[in-house]
Structure formats: structure tokens, C-alpha cells
Coordinates of N, CA and C in Angstrom, one line a residue:
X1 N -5.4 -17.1 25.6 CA -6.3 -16.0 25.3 C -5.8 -14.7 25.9
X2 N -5.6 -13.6 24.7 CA -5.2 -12.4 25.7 C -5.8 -11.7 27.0
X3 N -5.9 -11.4 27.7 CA -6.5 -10.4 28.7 C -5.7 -9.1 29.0
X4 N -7.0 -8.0 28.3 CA -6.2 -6.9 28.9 C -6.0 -6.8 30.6
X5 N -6.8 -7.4 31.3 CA -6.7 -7.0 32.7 C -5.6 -7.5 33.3
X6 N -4.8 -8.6 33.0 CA -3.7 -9.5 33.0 C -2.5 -8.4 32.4
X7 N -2.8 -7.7 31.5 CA -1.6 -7.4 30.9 C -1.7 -5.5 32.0
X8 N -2.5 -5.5 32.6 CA -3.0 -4.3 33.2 C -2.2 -4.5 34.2
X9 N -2.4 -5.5 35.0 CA -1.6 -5.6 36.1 C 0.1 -5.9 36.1
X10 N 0.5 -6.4 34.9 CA 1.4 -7.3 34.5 C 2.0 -5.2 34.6
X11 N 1.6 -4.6 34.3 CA 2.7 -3.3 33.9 C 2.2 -2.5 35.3
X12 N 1.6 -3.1 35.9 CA 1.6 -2.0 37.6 C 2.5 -2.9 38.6
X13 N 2.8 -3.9 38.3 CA 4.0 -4.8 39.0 C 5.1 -4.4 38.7
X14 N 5.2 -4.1 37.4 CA 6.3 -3.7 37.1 C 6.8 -1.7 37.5
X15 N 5.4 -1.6 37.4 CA 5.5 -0.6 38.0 C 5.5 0.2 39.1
X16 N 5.5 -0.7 40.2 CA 5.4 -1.2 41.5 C 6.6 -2.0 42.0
X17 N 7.2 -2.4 41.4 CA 8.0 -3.4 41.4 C 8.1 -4.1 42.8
X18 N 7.0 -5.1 42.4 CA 6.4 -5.9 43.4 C 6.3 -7.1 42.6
X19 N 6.1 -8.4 43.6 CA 5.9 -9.9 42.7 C 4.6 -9.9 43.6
X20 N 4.3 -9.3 43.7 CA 2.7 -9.6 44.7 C 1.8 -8.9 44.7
X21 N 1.4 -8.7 44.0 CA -0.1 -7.9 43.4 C -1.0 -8.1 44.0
X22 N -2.0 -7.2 44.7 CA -2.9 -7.9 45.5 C -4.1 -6.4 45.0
X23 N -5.4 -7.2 44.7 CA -6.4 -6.7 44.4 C -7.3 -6.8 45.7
X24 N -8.0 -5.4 45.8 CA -9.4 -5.5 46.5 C -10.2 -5.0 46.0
X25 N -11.6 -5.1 46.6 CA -12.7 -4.5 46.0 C -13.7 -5.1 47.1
X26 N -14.6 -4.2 47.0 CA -15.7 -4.5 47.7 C -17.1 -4.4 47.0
X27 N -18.1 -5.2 48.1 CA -19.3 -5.7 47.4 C -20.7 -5.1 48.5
X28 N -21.5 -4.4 48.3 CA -22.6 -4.1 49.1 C -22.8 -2.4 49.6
X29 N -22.2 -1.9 48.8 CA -22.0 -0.4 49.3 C -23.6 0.3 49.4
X30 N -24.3 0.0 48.4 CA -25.1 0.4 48.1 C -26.6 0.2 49.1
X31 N -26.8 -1.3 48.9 CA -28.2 -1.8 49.8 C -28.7 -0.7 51.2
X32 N -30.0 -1.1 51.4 CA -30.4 -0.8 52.0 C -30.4 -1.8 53.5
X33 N -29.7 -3.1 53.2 CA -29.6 -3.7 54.1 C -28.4 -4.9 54.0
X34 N -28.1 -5.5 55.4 CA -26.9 -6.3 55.1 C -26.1 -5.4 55.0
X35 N -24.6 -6.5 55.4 CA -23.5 -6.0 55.3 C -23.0 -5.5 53.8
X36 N -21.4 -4.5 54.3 CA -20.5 -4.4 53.1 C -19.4 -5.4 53.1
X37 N -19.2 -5.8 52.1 CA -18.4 -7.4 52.1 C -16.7 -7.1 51.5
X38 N -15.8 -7.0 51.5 CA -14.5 -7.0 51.2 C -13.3 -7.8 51.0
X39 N -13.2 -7.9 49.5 CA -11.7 -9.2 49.4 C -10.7 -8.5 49.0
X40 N -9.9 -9.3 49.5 CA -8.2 -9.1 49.1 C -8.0 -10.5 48.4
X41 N -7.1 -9.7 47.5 CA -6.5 -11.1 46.7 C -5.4 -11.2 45.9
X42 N -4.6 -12.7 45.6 CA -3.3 -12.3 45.0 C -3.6 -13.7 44.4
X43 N -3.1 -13.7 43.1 CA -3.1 -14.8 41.9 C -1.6 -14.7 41.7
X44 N -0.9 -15.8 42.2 CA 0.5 -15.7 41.9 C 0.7 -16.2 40.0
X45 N 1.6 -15.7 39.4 CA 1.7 -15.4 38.0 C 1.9 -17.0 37.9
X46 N 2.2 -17.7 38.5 CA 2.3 -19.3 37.4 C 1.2 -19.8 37.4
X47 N 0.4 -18.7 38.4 CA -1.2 -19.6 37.5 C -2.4 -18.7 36.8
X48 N -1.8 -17.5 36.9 CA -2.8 -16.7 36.4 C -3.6 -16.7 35.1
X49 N -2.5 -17.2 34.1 CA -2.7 -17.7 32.8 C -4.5 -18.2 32.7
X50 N -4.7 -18.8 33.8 CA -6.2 -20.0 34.1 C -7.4 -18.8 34.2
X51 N -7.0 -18.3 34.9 CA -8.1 -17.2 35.1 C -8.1 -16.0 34.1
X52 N -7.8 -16.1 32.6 CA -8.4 -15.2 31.6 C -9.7 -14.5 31.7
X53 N -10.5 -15.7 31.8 CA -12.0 -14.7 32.0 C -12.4 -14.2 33.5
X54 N -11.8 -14.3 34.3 CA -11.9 -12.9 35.1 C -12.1 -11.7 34.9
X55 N -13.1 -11.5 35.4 CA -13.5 -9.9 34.5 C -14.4 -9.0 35.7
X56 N -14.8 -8.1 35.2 CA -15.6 -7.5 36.9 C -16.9 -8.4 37.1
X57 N -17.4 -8.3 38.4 CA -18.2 -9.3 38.3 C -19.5 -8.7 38.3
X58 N -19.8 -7.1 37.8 CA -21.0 -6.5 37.5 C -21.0 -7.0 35.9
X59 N -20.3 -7.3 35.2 CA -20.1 -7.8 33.5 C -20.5 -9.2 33.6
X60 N -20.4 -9.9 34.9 CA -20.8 -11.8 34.5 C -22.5 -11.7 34.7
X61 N -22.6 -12.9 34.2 CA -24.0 -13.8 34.5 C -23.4 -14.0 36.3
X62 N -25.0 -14.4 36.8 CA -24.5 -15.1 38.2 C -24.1 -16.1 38.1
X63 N -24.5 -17.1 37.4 CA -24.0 -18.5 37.3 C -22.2 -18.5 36.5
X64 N -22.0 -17.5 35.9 CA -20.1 -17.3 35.8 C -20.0 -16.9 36.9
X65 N -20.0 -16.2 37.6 CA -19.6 -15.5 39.1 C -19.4 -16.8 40.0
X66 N -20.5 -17.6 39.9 CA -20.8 -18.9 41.2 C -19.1 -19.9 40.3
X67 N -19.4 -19.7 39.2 CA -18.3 -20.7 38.7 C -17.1 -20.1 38.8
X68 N -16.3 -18.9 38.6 CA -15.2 -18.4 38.2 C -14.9 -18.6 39.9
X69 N -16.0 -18.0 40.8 CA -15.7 -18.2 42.7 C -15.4 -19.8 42.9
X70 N -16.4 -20.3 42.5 CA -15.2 -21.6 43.2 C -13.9 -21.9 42.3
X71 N -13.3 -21.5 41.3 CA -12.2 -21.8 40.6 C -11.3 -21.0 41.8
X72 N -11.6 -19.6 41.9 CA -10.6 -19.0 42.8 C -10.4 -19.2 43.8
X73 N -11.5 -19.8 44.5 CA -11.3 -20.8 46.3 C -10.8 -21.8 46.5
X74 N -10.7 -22.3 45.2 CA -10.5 -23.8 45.4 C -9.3 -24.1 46.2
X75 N -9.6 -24.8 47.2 CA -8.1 -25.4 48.1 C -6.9 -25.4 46.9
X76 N -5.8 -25.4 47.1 CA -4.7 -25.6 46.5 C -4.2 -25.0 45.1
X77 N -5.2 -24.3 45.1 CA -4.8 -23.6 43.3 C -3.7 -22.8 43.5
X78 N -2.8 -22.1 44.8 CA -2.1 -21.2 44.7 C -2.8 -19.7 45.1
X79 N -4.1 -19.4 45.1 CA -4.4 -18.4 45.2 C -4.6 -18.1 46.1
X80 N -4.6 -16.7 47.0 CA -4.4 -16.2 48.5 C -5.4 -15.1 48.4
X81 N -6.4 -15.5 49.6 CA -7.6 -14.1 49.8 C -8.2 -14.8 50.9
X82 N -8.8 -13.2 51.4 CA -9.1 -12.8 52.3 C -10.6 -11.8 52.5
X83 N -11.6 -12.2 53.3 CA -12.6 -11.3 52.9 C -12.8 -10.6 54.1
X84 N -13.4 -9.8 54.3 CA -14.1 -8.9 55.8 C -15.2 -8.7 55.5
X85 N -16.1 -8.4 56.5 CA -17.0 -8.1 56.5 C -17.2 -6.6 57.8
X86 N -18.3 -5.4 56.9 CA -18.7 -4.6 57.9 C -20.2 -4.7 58.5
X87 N -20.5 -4.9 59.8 CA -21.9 -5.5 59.4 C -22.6 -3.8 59.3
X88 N -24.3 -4.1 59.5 CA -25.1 -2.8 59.5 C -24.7 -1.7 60.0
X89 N -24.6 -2.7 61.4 CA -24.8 -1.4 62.5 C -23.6 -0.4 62.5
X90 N -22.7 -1.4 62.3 CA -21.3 -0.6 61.9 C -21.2 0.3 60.9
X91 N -21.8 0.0 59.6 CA -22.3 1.0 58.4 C -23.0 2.4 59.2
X92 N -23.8 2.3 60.8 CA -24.7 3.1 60.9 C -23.8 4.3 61.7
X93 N -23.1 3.6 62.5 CA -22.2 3.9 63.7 C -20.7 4.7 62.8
X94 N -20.2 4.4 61.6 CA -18.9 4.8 60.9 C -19.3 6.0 59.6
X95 N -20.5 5.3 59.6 CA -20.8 5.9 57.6 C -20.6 4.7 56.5
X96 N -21.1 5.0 55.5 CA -20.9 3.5 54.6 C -19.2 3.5 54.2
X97 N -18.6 4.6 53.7 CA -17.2 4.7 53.5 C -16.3 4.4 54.0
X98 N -16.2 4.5 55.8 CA -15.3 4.5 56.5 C -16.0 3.2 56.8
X99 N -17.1 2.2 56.9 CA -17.6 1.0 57.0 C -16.7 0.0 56.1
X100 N -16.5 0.9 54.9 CA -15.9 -0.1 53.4 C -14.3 -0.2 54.0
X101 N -13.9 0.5 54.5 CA -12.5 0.5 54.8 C -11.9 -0.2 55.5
X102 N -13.2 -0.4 56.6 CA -13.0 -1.4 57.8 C -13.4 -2.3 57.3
X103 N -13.8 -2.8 56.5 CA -14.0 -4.1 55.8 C -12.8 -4.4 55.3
X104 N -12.1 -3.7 54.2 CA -11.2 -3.8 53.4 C -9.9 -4.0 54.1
X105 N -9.4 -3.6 55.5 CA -8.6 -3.5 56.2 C -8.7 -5.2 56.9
X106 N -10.4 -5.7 56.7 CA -10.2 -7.2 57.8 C -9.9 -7.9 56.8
X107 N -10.3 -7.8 55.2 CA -9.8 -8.6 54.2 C -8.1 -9.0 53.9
X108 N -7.8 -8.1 54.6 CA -6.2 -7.5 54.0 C -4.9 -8.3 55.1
X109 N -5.9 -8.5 56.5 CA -5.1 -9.0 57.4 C -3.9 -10.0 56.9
X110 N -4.3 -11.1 56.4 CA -3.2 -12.3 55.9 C -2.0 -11.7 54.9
X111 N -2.1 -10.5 54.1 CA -1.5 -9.6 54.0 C -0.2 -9.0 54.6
X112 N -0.5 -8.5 55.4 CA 0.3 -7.3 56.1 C 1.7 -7.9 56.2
X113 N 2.2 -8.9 56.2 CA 3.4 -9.2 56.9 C 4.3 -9.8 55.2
X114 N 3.5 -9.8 54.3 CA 3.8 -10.1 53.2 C 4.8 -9.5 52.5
X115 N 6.3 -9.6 52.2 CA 7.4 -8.6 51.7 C 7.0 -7.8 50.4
X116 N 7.0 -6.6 50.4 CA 7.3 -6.3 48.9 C 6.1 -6.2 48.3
X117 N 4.8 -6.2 49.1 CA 3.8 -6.5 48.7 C 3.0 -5.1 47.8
X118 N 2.1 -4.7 46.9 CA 1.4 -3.9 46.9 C 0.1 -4.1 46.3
X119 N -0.8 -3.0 47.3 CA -2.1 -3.8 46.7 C -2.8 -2.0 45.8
X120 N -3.4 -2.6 44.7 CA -4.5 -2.1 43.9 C -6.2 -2.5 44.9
X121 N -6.3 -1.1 44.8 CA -7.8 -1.0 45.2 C -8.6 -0.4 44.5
X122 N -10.0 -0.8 44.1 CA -11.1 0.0 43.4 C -11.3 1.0 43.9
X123 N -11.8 2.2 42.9 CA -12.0 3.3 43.5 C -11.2 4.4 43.7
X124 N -11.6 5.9 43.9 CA -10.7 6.7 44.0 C -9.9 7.1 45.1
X125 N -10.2 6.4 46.5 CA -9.4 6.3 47.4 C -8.7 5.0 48.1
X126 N -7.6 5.9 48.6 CA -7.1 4.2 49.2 C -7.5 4.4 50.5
X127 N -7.5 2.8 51.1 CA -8.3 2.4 52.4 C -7.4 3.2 53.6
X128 N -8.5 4.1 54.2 CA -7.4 4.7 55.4 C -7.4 3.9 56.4
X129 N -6.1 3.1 57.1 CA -5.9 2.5 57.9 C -5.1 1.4 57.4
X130 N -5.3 1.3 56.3 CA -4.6 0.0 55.6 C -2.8 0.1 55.8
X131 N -2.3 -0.4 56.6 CA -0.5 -0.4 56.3 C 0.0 -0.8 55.9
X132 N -0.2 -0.7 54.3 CA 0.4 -1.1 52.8 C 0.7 -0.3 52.2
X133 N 1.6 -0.7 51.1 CA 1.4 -0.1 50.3 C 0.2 0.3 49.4
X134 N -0.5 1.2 48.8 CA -1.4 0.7 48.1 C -2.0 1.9 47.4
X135 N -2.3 1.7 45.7 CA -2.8 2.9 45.0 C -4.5 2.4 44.5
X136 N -4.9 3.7 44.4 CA -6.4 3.6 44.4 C -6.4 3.3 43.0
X137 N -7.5 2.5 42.0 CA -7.5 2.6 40.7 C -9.3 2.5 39.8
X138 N -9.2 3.8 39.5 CA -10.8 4.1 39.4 C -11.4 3.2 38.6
X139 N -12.5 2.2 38.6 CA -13.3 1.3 37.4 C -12.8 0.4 37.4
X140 N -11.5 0.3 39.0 CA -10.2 -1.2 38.7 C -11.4 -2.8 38.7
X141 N -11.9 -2.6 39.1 CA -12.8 -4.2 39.0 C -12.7 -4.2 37.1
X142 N -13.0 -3.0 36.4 CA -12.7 -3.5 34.9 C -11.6 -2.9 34.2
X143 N -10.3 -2.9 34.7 CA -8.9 -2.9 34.5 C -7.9 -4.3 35.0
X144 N -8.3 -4.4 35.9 CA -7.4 -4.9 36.8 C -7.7 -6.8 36.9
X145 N -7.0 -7.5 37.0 CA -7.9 -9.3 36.9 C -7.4 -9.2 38.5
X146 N -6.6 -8.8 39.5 CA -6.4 -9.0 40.3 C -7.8 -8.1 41.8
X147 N -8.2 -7.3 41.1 CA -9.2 -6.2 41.6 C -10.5 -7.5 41.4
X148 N -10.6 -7.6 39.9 CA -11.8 -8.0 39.5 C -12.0 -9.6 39.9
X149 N -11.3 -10.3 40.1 CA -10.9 -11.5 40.8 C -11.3 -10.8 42.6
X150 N -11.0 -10.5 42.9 CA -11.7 -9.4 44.7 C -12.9 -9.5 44.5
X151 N -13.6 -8.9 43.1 CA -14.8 -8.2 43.3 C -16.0 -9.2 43.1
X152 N -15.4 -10.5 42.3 CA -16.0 -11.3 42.4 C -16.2 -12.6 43.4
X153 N -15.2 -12.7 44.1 CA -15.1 -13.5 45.9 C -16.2 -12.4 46.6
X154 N -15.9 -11.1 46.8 CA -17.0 -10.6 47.4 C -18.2 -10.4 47.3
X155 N -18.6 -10.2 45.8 CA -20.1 -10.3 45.8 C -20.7 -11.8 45.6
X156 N -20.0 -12.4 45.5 CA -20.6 -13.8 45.3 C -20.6 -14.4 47.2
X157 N -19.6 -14.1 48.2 CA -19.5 -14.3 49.2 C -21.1 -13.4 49.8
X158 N -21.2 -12.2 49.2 CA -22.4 -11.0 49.9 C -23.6 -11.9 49.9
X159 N -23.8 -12.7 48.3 CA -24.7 -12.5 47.7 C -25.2 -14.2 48.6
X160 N -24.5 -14.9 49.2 CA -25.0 -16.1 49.9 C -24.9 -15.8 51.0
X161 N -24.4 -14.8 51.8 CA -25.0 -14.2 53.0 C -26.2 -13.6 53.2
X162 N -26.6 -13.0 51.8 CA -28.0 -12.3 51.9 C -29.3 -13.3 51.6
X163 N -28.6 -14.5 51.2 CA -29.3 -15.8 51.2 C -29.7 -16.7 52.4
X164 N -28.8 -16.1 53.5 CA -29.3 -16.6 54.6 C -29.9 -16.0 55.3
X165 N -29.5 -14.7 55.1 CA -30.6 -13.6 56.0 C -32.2 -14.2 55.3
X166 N -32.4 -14.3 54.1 CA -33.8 -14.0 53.4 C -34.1 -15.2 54.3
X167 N -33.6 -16.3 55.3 CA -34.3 -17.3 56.1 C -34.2 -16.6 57.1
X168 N -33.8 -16.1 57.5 CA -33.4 -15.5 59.1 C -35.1 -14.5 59.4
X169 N -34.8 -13.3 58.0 CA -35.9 -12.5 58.0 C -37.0 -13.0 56.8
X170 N -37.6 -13.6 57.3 CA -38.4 -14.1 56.2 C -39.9 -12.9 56.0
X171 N -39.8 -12.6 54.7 CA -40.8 -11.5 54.0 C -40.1 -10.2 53.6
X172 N -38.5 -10.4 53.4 CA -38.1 -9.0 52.9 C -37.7 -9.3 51.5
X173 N -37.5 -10.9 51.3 CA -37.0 -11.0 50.0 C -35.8 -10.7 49.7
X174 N -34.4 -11.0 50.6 CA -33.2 -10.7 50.7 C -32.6 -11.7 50.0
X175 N -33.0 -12.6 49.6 CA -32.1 -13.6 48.9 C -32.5 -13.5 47.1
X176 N -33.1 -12.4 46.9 CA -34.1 -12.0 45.7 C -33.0 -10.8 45.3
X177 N -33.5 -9.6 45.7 CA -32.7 -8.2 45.7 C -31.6 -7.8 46.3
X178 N -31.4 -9.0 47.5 CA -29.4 -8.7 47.9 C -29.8 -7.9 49.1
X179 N -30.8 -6.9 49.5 CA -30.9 -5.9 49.7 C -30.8 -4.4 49.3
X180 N -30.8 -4.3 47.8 CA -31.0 -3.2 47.6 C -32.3 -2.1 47.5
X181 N -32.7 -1.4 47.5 CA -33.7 -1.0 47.2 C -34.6 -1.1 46.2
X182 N -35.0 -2.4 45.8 CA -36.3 -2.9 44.8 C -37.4 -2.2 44.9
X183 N -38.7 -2.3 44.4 CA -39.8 -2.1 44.6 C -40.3 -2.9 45.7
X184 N -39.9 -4.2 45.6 CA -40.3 -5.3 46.3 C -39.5 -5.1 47.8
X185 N -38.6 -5.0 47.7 CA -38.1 -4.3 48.9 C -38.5 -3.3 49.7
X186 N -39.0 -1.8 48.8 CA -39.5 -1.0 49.5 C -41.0 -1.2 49.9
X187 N -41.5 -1.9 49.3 CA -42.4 -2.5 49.6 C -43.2 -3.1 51.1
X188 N -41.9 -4.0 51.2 CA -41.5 -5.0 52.1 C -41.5 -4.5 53.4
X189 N -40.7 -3.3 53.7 CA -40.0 -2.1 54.2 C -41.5 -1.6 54.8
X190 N -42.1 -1.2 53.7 CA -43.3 -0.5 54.4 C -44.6 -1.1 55.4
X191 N -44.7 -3.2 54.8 CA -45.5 -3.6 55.2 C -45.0 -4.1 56.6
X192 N -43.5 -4.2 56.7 CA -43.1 -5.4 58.2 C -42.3 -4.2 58.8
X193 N -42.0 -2.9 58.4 CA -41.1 -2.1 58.9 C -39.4 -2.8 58.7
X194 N -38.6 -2.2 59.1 CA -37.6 -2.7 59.4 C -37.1 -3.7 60.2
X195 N -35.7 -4.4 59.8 CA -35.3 -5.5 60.5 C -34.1 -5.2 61.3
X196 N -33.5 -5.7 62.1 CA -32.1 -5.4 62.3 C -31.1 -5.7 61.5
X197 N -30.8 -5.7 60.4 CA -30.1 -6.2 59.5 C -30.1 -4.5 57.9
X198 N -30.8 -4.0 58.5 CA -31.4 -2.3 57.7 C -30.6 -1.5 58.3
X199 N -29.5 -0.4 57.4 CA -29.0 0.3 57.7 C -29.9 1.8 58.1
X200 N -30.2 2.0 59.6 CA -31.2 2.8 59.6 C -31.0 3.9 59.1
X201 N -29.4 4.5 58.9 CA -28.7 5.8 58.4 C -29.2 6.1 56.9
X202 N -30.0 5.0 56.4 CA -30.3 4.9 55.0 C -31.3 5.6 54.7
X203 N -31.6 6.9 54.0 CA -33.1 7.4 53.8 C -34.4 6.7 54.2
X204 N -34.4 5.9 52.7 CA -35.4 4.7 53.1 C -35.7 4.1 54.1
X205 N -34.7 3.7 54.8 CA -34.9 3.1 55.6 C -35.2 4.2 57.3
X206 N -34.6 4.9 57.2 CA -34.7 6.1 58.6 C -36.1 6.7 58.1
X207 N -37.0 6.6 56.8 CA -37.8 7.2 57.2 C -39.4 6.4 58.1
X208 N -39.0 5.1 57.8 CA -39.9 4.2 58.3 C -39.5 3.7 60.0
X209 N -38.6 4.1 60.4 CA -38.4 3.8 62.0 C -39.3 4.3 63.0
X210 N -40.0 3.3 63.6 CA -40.7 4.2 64.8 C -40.0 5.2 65.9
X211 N -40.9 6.3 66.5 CA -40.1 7.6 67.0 C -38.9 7.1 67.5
X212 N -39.1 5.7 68.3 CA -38.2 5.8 69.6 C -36.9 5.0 69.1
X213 N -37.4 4.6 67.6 CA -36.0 4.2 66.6 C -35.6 3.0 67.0
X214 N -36.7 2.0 67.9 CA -36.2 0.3 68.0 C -37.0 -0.5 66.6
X215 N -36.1 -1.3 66.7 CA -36.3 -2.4 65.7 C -36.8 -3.6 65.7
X216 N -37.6 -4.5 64.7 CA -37.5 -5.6 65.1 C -36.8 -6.8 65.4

């Protein structure tokens, strides 16, 4: 089956001239709570052929996402990644941007020492700190199978972290909305206040802090 994302990458290798393509992307930029989540990843070419439907993983059902992620974890397939995580407080203390970077930078570790390597990243900038090679590529989660292959280890990785918080904090409904800002969320937000797991830097969320700005 053709894939343009496969044949996307197949001409920035070449254009790159690299045998190691390595996609990231990140997952959680947005919420109002929880971390930002970040993978690195490399599908070496004798098996990429398998992963055709790789695609961004805002375009799957959850249930392809849950499936296409364990295809690309599976012990022994060949495939190489890496995730990071930035938590809250660090979102609070950096900014969400320079948060995604330091995510993107702990995904990338297994990386670094890799010859000849270059990595494609989502978006219009590349990760400052990262010592790679690496070019930014805008919408790359839907260009790229090696990006969109990232994007889907990380949101499916976010998306069962936020499944533990919703036990951890029980009444915000984090295993429901991820943490974004729902109704049900803002909701949630107004009746229990915030948790420590709430980026307080977040509107929403800074406007419900008591004066002295502790948490539950």
C-alpha cells in the first residue's frame, strides 16, 4: 500500500543523507493539567513497509492508536524510541515551550551518540538544546510516518498517564478529558479547586488559586 508519509520521509533521507531518520513529536501541549509527553523515534527501512497506516495520531480512532502503539513497542520489531516526559510544575517554572523541548531533549537521549543520524521534528521550531542534527517540519505528524509514528507513542503513552492520575485525583475526570479544558473539567476545577498535577501558569487554572497560591 502506498504511503505518502513513507515516501515523505524516503526523500528527506535522501535529502539528509542519513540512514536514520528519527521523528519526534510531542503530546499534551495544550491541557490544563498533566504533563507534556515526548517521543523520538526511528523505524529502520526493512521494516517500515508494516507500518503503512501510520498516520498522525489526531486522524486515528483511539482504539487504532492503542493498536498501531503496541505494533511499534513491541519488543523486537526493530524499532527504536524514546519518550520524556515534562511534568506540571516544570511547564510552570520554564513556560509550556521551553517545557516541550525539555521533554523532547529526554526522548532523544538513546539518540545522541547515533552516527549520521537526523531527526525531523513537528512544528516550526527545532528543539533548543537538542545536539543533533535536526529540521523543524510544520503539520510533520501529517507528512512524515516517522514524526507521526512519535506522535502516536506519545499521546497514547500521555493518554494512560492521565489514566492514572484520574485514580490518583479522583473527581477531576482526567482519564475522561486527558486534561484539557472540558466543561466537565472546568467545572471540576471550580468545585475541588485545583490539584497539584494543574499547570497553575494556565489562565484557568491561575484564576482559581487561593491568594497564598497552595495547592491541594
Amino acid at each position: 500500500m502506498f504511503s505518502p508519509l513513507l515516501e515523505f520521509d524516503k526523500q528527506q533521507a535522501i535529502r539528509y543523507e542519513t540512514n536514520f531518520l528519527i521523528g519526534i513529536d510531542e503530546a499534551g501541549r495544550g491541557p490544563l493539567a498533566g504533563p507534556v509527553v515526548a517521543c523520538a523515534c526511528f523505524i529502520p527501512p526493512a521494516v517500515v513497509q508494516h507500518f503503512n497506516d501510520v498516520n498522525d495520531s489526531k486522524k486515528l480512532t483511539e482504539a487504532k492508536r492503542e493498536e498501531i502503539f503496541k505494533r511499534l513497542t513491541s519488543p523486537g520489531n526493530g524499532i527504536i524510541y524514546g519518550v520524556g516526559f515534562a511534568t506540571a510544575l516544570e511547564i510552570d517554572h520554564l513556560n509550556i515551550l521551553q517545557a516541550t523541548f525539555l521533554a523532547m531533549r529526554r526522548a532523544a537521549q538513546k539518540f545522541l551518540h547515533m552516527p549520521d543520524s537526523c531527526v525531523l521534528i513537528d512544528g516550526p521550531y527545532p528543539a533548543q538544546g537538542l545536539q543533533m542534527s535536526q529540521h523543524p517540519v510544520i503539520d510533520g505528524d501529517a507528512k512524515s510516518l516517522a514524526i507521526a509514528a512519535a506522535s502516536i507513542i506519545a499521546k497514547v503513552t500521555r493518554d494512560r498517564y492521565m489514566s492514572v492520575l484520574e485514580k490518583l485525583y479522583p473527581g477531576y475526570g482526567f482519564g475522561g478529558h486527558k486534561g484539557y479544558g472540558t466543561a466537565k473539567h472546568l467545572q471540576a476545577l471550580r468545585e475541588l479547586g485545583p490539584c497539584r498535577e494543574h499547570r497553575r501558569t494556565f489562565g484557568p487554572v491561575r484564576k482559581l488559586l487561593p491568594p497564598e497560591g497552595s495547592l491541594l
